[in-house]
Tab-separated table of C-alpha atoms and ligand atoms in Angstrom:
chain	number	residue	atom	x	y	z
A	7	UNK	CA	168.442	201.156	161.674
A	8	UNK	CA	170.324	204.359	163.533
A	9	UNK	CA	168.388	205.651	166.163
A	10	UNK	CA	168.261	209.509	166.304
A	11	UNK	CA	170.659	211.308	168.610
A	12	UNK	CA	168.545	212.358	171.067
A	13	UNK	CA	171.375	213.266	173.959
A	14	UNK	CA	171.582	217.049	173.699
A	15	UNK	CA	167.636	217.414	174.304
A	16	UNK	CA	167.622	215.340	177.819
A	17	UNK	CA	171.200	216.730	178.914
A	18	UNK	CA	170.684	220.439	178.063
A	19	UNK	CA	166.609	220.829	177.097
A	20	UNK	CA	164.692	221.853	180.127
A	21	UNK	CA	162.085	219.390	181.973
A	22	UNK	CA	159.508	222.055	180.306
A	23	UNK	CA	160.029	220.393	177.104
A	24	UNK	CA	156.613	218.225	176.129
A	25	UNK	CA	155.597	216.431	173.012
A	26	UNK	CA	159.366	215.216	172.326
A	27	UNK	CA	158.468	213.122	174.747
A	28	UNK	CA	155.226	211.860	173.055
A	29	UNK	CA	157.627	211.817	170.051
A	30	UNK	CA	161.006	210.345	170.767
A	31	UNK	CA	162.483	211.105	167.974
A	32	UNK	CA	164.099	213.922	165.609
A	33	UNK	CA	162.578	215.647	163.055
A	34	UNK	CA	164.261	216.971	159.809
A	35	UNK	CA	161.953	217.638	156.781
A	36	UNK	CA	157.979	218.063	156.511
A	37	UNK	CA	155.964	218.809	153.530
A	38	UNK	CA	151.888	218.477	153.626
A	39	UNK	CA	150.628	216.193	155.967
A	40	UNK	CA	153.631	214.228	156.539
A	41	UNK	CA	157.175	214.689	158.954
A	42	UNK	CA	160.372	212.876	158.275
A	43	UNK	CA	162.552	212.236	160.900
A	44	UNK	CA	166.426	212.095	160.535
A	45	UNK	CA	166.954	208.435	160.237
A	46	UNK	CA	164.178	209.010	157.341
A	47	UNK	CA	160.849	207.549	158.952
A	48	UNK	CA	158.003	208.934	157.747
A	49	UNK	CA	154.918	209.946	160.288
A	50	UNK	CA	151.435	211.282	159.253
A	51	UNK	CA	150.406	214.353	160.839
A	52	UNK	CA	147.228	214.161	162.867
A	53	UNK	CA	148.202	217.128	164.937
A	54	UNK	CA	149.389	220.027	162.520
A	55	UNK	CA	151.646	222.051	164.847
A	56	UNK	CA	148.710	222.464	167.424
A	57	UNK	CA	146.430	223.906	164.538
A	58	UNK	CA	149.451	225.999	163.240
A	59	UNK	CA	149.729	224.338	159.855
A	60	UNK	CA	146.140	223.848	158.583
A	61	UNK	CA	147.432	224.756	155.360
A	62	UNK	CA	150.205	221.747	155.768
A	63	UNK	CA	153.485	222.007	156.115
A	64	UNK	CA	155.636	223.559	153.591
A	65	UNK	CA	153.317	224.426	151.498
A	66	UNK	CA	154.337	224.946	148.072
A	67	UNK	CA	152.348	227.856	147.418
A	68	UNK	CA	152.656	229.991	150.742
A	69	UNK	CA	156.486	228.786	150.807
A	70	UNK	CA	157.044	230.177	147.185
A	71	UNK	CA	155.445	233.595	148.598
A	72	UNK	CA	157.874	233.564	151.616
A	73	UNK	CA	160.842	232.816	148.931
A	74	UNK	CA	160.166	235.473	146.793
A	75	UNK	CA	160.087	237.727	149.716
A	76	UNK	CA	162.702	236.780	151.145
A	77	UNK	CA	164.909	236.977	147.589
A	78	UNK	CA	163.792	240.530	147.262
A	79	UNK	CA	165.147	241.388	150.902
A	80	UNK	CA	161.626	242.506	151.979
A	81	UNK	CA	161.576	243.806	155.274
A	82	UNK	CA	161.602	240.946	158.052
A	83	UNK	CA	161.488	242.610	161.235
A	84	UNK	CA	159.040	245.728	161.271
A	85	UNK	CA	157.726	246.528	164.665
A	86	UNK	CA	154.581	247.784	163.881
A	87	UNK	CA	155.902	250.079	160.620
A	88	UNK	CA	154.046	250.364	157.763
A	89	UNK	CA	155.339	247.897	155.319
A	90	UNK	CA	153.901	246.425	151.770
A	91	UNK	CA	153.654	243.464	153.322
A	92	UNK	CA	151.206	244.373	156.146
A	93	UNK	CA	149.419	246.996	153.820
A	94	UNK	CA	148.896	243.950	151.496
A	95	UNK	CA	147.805	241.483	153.919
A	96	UNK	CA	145.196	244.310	155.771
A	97	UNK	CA	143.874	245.123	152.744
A	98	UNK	CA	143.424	241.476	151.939
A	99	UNK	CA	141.896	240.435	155.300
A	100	UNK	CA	139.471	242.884	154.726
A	101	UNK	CA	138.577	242.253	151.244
A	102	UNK	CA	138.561	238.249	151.522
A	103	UNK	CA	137.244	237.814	154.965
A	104	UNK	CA	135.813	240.767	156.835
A	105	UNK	CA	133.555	242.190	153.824
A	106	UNK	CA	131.804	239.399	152.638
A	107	UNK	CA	131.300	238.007	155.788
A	108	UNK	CA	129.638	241.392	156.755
A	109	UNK	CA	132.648	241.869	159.570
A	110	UNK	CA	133.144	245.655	160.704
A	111	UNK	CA	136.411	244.881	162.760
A	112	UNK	CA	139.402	246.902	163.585
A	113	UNK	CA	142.548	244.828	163.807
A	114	UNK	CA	145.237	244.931	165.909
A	115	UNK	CA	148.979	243.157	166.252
A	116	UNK	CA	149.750	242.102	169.201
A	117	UNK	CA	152.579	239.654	170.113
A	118	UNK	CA	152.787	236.429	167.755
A	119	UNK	CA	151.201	234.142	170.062
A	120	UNK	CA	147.961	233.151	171.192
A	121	UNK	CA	148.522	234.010	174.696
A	122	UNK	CA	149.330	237.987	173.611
A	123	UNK	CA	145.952	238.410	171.399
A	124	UNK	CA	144.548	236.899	174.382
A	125	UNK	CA	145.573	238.853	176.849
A	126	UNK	CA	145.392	242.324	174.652
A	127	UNK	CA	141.524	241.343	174.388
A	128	UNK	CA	141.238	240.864	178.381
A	129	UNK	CA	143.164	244.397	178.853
A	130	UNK	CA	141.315	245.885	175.790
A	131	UNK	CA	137.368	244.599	177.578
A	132	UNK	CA	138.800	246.079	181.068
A	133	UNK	CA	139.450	249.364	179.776
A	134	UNK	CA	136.582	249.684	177.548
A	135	UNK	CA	134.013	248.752	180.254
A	136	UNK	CA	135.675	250.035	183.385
A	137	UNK	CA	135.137	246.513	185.025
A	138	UNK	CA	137.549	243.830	186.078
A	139	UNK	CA	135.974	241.138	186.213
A	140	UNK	CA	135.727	238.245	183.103
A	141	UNK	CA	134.013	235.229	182.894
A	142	UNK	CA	135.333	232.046	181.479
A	143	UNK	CA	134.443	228.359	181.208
A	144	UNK	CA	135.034	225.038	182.473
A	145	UNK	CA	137.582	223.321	180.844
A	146	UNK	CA	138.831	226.311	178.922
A	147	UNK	CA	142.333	226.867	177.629
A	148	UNK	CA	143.460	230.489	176.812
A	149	UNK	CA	147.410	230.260	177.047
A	150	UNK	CA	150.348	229.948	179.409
A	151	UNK	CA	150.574	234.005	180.612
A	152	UNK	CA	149.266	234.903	183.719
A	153	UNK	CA	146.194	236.710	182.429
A	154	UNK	CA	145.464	233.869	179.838
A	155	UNK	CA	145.630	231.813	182.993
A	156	UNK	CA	143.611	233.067	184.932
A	157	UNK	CA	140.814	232.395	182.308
A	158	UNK	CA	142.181	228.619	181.377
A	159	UNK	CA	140.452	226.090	183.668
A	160	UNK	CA	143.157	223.372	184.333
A	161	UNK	CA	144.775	223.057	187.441
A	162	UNK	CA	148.069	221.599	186.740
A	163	UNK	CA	149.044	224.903	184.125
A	164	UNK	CA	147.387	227.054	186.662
A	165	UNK	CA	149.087	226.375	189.558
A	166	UNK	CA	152.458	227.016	187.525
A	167	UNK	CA	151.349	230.669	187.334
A	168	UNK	CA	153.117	230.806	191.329
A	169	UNK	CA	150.415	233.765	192.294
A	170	UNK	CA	147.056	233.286	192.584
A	171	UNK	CA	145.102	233.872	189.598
A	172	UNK	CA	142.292	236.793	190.054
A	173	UNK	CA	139.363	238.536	188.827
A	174	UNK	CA	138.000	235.579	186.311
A	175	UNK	CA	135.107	233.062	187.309
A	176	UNK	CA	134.797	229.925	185.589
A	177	UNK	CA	131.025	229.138	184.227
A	178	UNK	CA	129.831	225.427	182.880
A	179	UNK	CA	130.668	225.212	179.332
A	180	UNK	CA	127.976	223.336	177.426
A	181	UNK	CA	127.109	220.249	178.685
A	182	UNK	CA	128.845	220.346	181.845
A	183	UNK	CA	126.107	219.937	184.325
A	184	UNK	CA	124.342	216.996	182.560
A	185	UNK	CA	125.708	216.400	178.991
A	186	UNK	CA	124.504	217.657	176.056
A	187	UNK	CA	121.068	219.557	175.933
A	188	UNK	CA	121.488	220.610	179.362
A	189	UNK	CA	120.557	224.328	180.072
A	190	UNK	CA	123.745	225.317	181.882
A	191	UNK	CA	123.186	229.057	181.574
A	192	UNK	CA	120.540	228.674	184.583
A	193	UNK	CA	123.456	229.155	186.391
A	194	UNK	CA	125.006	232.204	185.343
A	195	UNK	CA	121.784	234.080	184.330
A	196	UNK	CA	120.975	233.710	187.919
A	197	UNK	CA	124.253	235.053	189.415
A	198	UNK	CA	124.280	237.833	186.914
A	199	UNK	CA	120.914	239.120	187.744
A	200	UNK	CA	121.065	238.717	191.449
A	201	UNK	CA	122.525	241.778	192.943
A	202	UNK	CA	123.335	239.736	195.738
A	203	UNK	CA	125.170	236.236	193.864
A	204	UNK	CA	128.470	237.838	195.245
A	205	UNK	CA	129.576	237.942	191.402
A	206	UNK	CA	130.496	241.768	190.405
A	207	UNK	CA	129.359	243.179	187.244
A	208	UNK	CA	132.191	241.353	184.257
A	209	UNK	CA	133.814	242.975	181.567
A	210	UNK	CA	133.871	240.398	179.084
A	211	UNK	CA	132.895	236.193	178.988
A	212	UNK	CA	135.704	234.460	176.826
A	213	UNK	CA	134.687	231.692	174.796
A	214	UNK	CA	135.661	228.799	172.982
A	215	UNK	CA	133.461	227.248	170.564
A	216	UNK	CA	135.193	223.808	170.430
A	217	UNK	CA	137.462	223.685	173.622
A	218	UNK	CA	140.664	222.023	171.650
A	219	UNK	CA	142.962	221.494	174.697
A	220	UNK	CA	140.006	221.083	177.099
A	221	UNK	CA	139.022	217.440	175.143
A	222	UNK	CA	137.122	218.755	171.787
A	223	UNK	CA	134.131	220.178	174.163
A	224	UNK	CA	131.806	221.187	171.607
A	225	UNK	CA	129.841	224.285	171.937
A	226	UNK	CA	126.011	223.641	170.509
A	227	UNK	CA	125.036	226.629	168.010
A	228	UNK	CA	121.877	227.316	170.372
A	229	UNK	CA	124.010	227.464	172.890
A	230	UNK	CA	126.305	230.332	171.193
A	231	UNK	CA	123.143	232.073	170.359
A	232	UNK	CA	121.980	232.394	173.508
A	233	UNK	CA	125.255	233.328	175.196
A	234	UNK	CA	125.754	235.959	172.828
A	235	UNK	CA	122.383	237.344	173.575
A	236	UNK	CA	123.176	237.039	177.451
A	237	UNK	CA	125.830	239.028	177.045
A	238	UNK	CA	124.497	241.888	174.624
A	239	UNK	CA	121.360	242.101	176.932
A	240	UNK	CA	123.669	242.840	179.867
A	241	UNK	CA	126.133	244.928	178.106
A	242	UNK	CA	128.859	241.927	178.387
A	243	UNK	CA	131.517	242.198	175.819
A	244	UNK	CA	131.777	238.561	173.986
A	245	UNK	CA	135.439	236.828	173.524
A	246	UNK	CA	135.478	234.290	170.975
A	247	UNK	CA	138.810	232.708	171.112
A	248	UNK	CA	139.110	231.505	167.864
A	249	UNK	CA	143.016	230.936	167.711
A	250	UNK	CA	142.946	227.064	167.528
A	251	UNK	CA	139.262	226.885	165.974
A	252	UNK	CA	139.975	229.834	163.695
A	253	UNK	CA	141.193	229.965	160.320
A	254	UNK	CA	138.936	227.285	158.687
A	255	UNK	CA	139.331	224.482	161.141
A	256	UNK	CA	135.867	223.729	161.770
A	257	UNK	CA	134.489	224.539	158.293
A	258	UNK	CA	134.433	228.427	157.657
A	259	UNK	CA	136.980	230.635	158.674
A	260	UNK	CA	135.482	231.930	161.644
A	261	UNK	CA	134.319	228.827	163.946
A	262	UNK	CA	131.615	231.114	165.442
A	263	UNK	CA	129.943	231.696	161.601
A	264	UNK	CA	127.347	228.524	162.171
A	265	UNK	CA	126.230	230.296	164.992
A	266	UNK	CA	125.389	233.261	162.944
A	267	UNK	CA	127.378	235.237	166.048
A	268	UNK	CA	129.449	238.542	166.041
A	269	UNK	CA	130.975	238.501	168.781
A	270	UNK	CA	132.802	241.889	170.091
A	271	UNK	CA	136.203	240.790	169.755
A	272	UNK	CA	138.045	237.814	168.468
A	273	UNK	CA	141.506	236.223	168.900
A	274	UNK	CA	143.459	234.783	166.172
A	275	UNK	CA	146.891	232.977	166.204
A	276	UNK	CA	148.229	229.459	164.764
A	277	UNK	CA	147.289	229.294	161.516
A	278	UNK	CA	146.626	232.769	160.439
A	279	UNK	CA	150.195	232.858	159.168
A	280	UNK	CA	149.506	230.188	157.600
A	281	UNK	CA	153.064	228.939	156.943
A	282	UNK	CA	153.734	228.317	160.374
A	283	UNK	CA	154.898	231.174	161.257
A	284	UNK	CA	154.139	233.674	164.182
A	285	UNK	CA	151.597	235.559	164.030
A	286	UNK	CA	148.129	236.826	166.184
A	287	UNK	CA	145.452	239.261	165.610
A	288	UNK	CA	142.823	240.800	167.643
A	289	UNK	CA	139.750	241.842	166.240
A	290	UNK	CA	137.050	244.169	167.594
A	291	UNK	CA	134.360	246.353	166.712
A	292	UNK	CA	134.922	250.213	165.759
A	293	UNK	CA	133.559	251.543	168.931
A	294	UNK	CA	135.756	249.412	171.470
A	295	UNK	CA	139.165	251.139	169.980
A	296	UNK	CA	140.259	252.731	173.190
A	297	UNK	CA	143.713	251.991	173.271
A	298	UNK	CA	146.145	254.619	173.355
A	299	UNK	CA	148.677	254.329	170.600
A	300	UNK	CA	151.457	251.803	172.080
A	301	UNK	CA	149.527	250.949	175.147
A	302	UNK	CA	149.874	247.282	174.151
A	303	UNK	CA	153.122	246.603	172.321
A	304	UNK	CA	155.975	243.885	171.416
A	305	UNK	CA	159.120	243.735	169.775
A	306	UNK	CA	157.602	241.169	167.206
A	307	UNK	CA	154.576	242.407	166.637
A	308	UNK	CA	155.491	243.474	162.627
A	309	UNK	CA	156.851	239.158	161.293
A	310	UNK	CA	156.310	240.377	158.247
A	311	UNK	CA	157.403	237.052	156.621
A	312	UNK	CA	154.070	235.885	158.179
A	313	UNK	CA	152.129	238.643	156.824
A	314	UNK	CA	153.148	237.430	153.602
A	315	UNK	CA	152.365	233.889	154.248
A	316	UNK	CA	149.242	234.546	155.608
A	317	UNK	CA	148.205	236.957	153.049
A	318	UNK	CA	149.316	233.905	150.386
A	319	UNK	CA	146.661	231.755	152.631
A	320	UNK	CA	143.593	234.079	152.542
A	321	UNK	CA	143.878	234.634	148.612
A	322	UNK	CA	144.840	231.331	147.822
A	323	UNK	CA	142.486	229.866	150.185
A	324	UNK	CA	139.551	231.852	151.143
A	325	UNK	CA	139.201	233.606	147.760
A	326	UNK	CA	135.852	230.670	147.379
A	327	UNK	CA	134.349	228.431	149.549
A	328	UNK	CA	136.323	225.598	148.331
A	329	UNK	CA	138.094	224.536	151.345
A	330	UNK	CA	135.232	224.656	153.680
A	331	UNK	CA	133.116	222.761	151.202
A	332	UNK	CA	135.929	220.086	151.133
A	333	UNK	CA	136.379	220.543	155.250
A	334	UNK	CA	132.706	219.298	155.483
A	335	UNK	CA	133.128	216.581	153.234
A	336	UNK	CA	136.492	215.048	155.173
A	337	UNK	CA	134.748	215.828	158.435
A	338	UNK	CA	132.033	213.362	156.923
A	339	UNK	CA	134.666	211.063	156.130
A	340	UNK	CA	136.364	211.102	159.353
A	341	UNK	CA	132.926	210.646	161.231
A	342	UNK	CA	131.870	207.675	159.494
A	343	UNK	CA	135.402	206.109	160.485
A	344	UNK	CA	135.324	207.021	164.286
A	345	UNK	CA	131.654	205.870	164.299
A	346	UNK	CA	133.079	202.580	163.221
A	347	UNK	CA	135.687	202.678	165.323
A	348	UNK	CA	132.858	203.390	168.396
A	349	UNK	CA	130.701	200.442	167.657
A	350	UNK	CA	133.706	197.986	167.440
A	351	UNK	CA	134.653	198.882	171.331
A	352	UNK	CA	133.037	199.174	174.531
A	353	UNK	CA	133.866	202.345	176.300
A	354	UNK	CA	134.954	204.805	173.288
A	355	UNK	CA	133.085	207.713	171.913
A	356	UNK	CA	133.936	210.326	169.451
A	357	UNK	CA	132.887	213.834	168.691
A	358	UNK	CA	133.959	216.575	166.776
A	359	UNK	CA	133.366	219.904	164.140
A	360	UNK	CA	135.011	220.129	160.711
A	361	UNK	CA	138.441	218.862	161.003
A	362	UNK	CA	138.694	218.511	164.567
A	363	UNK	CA	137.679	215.377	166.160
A	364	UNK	CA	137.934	213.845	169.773
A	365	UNK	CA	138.458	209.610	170.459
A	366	UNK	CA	136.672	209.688	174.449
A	367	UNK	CA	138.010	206.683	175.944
A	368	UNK	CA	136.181	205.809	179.293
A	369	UNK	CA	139.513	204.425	180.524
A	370	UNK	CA	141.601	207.787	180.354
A	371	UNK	CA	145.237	206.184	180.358
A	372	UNK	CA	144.139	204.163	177.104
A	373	UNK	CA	144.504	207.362	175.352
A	374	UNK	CA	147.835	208.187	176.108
A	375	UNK	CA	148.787	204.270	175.055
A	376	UNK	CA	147.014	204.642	171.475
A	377	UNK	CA	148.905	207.661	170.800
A	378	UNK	CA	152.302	205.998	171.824
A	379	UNK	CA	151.080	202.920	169.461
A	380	UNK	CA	150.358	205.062	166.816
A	381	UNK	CA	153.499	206.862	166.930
A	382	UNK	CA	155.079	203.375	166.528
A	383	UNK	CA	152.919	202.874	163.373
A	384	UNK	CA	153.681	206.517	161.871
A	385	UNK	CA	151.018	208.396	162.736
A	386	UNK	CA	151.037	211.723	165.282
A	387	UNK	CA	148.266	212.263	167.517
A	388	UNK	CA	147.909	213.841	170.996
A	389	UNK	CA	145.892	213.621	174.032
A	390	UNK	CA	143.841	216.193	175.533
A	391	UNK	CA	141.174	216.517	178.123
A	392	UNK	CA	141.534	217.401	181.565
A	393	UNK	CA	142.245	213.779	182.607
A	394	UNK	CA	144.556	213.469	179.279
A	395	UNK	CA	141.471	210.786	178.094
A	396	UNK	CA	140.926	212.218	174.921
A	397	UNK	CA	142.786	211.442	171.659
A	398	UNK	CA	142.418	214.663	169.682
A	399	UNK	CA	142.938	214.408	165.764
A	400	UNK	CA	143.548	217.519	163.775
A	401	UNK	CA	145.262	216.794	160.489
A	402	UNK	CA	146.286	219.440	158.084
A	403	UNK	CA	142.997	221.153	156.165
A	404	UNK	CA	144.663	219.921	153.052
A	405	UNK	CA	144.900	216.527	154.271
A	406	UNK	CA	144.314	214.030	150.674
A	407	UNK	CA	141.025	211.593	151.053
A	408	UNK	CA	143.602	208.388	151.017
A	409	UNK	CA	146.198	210.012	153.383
A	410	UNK	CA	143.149	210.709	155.720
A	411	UNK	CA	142.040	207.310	155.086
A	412	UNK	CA	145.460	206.154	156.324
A	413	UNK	CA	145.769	207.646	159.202
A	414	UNK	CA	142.529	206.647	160.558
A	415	UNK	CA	143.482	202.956	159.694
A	416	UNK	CA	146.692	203.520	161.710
A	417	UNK	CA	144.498	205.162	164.351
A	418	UNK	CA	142.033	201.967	164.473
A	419	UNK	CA	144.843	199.737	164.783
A	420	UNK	CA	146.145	201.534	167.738
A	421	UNK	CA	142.987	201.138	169.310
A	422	UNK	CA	142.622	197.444	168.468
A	423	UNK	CA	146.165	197.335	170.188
A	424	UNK	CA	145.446	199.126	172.959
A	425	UNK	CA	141.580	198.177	173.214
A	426	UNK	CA	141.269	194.776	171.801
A	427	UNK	CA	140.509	192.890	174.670
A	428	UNK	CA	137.403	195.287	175.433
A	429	UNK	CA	136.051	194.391	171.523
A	430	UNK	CA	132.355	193.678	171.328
B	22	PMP	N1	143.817	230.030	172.975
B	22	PMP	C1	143.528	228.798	172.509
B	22	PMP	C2	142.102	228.450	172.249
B	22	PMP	C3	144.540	227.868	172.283
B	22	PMP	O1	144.243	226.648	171.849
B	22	PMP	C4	145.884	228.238	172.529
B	22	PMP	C5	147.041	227.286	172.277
B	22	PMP	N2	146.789	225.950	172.388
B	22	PMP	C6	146.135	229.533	173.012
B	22	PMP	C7	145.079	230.403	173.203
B	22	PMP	C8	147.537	229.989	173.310
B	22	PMP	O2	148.267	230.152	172.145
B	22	PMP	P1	149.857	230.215	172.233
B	22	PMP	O3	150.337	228.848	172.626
B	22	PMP	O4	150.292	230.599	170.857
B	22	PMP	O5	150.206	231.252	173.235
């Protein structure tokens, strides 16, 4: 067999550069849940571009949206101009998911990424409220820019920042203190209503539901309740982050739904473009829209091939409750596999929501081998966690049964390869 020419990426590609190293090889062609790399190996994706490519990759029915468009020379770069495109993909948002979900958002582009919607929401809570100060959680990951930072909760990306990182103070995420059912808002009830905690009034908590990058930390409902009323009661504007948890990966399209939340604003990214493709939002209610026009801007703010995309996605997707109907049923299906997988080995657990699912392995550097093993059987997965102990699986929404089915055999042979010694 050739082996991929890999010498351009370690003689020219900075040390930055990450999962190609998870990965050693190169890419070519994708479609669905599967990659192909140039020597024509085929890998199953249990890691969909981060949560990008819920929708798979290449999908044949976004992709023949972003051909059309393209054919027709619709407008590709727009700032933030008034186009068909984004007039079709507003009007869309708010007809497929905003009414019927009883949503009274305004929406704003920022910058494509994560890290932009995140940091417009920070700027956008600090000038609605007059106060600088946000609270975060434990284990949290908001994105590589220095406000997104100063919010995220691992040290190793936050001492990259170079400066320290201010005015954000990190709170126990559920089941922090003591594991699950623990009542870790004890804690920050009591610093917020003690005029003399040393904590000044905050603008905003930020909030993920499931922390993805923090090791599939699972926020109870009860426990989003209750923060959400913590934070109405004290006049706290509520964050959800819902840019890797967002766009149907836990079930419904909004991760905080089960909680029957609303929270004041909410970040999108990955997958609303659905394609792939760049693209964030920020949504908030009515009354927060202070900003002054072009007080938050970006070059590529108006990718208005990803308005299309995404716009395919919500009416080709969210025009039912067919995909989160068949979400819950894979989730099911994954769950009965990983419980399997639990109760064959000593010192793995698993949790997870919808289609995102964590493999806790007591011994952290076993996670890191069953990925590399599994990568040697054709399957992608990564680690998270903030000891990397974690093996996070988040196929494509519209993953097939069998090709799920697959990839969790490949998955339990990687941990009888890595783990078999420690079988019960
Ligand atoms: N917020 C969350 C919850 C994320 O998972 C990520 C990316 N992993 C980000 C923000 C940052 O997104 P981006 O990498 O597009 O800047």
């Amino acid at each position: 067999m050739t082996l991929p020419d890999m010498t351009v990426f370690a003689d020219l590609e900075s040390n930055v550069r990450g999962y190609c190293r998870s990965w050693p090889t190169v890419f070519d062609t994708a479609s669905g849940a599967w990659l192909r790399d140039e020597t024509g190996r085929e890998y199953l994706d249990f890691f969909a571009g981060a949560g990008a490519l819920n929708y798979g990759h290449n999908n044949p029915v976004l992709k023949q949206s972003l051909l059309d468009y393209i054919a027709g020379d619709g407008i590709t770069h727009g700032l933030d101009m008034s186009t068909v495109a984004k007039r079709e993909l507003l009007e869309t948002l708010r007809d497929r998911i905003l009414r019927p979900r009883g949503l009274d958002y305004k929406v704003q582009f920022p910058g494509p990424t994560g890290a932009n919607a995140v940091e417009a929401a920070l700027k956008l809570a600090r000038k609605v409220t007059g106060r600088t100060e946000i609270l975060n959680f434990t284990n949290a990951f908001h994105g590589m820019t220095l406000g997104a930072l100063s919010v995220t909760g691992n040290a190793a990306k936050r001492a990259g920042a170079g400066v320290p990182l201010q005015h954000a103070t990190s709170m126990p995420f559920d089941g922090y203190l003591s594991g699950p059912d623990d009542d870790s808002f004890e804690w920050m009830e009591r610093v917020l209503d003690d005029a003399s905690s040393g904590l000044d009034s905050p603008a905003a908590v930020i909030v993920e539901t499931v922390q993805g990058e923090g090791g599939v930390n699972i926020a109870g409902v009860q426990w989003l309740r209750k923060l959400a009323g913590l934070c109405a009661a004290r006049e706290i504007l509520l964050i959800v982050d819902d840019v890797q948890m967002g766009c149907g990966r836990t079930g419904p399209f909004f991760s905080f739904e089960m909680a029957g939340i609303t929270p004041d604003i909410v970040t999108l990214s990955k997958s609303i473009g659905g394609y792939g493709l760049p693209m964030a939002l920020v949504l908030f209610k009515p009354e927060l829209d202070v900003w002054k026009p072009g007080e938050h801007n970006g070059t590529f703010r108006g990718n208005n091939p990803a308005f299309v995309t995404a716009r395919a996605a919500l009416e080709h997707y969210w025009a039912d409750d067919a995909l989160e109907i068949a979400t819950r049923a894979k989730a099911e299906r994954i769950d009965r596999a990983l419980a399997g997988m639990v109760a064959a080995f000593d010192g793995i657990t698993t949790r997870g929501r919808g289609l995102v699912h964590g493999v806790v392995f007591d011994d952290a550097s076993a996670a890191e081998k069953v990925c590399a093993s599994a990568f040697q059987r054709g399957l992608l997965v990564e680690t998270s966690g903030p000891e990397d102990e974690v093996v996070k699986l988040l196929p494509p929404l519209t993953i097939s049964d069998s090709e799920l089915d697959h990839g969790l055999e490949l998955l339990a042979e990687s941990v009888d390869a890595v783990c078999g010694g420690r079988g019960r």
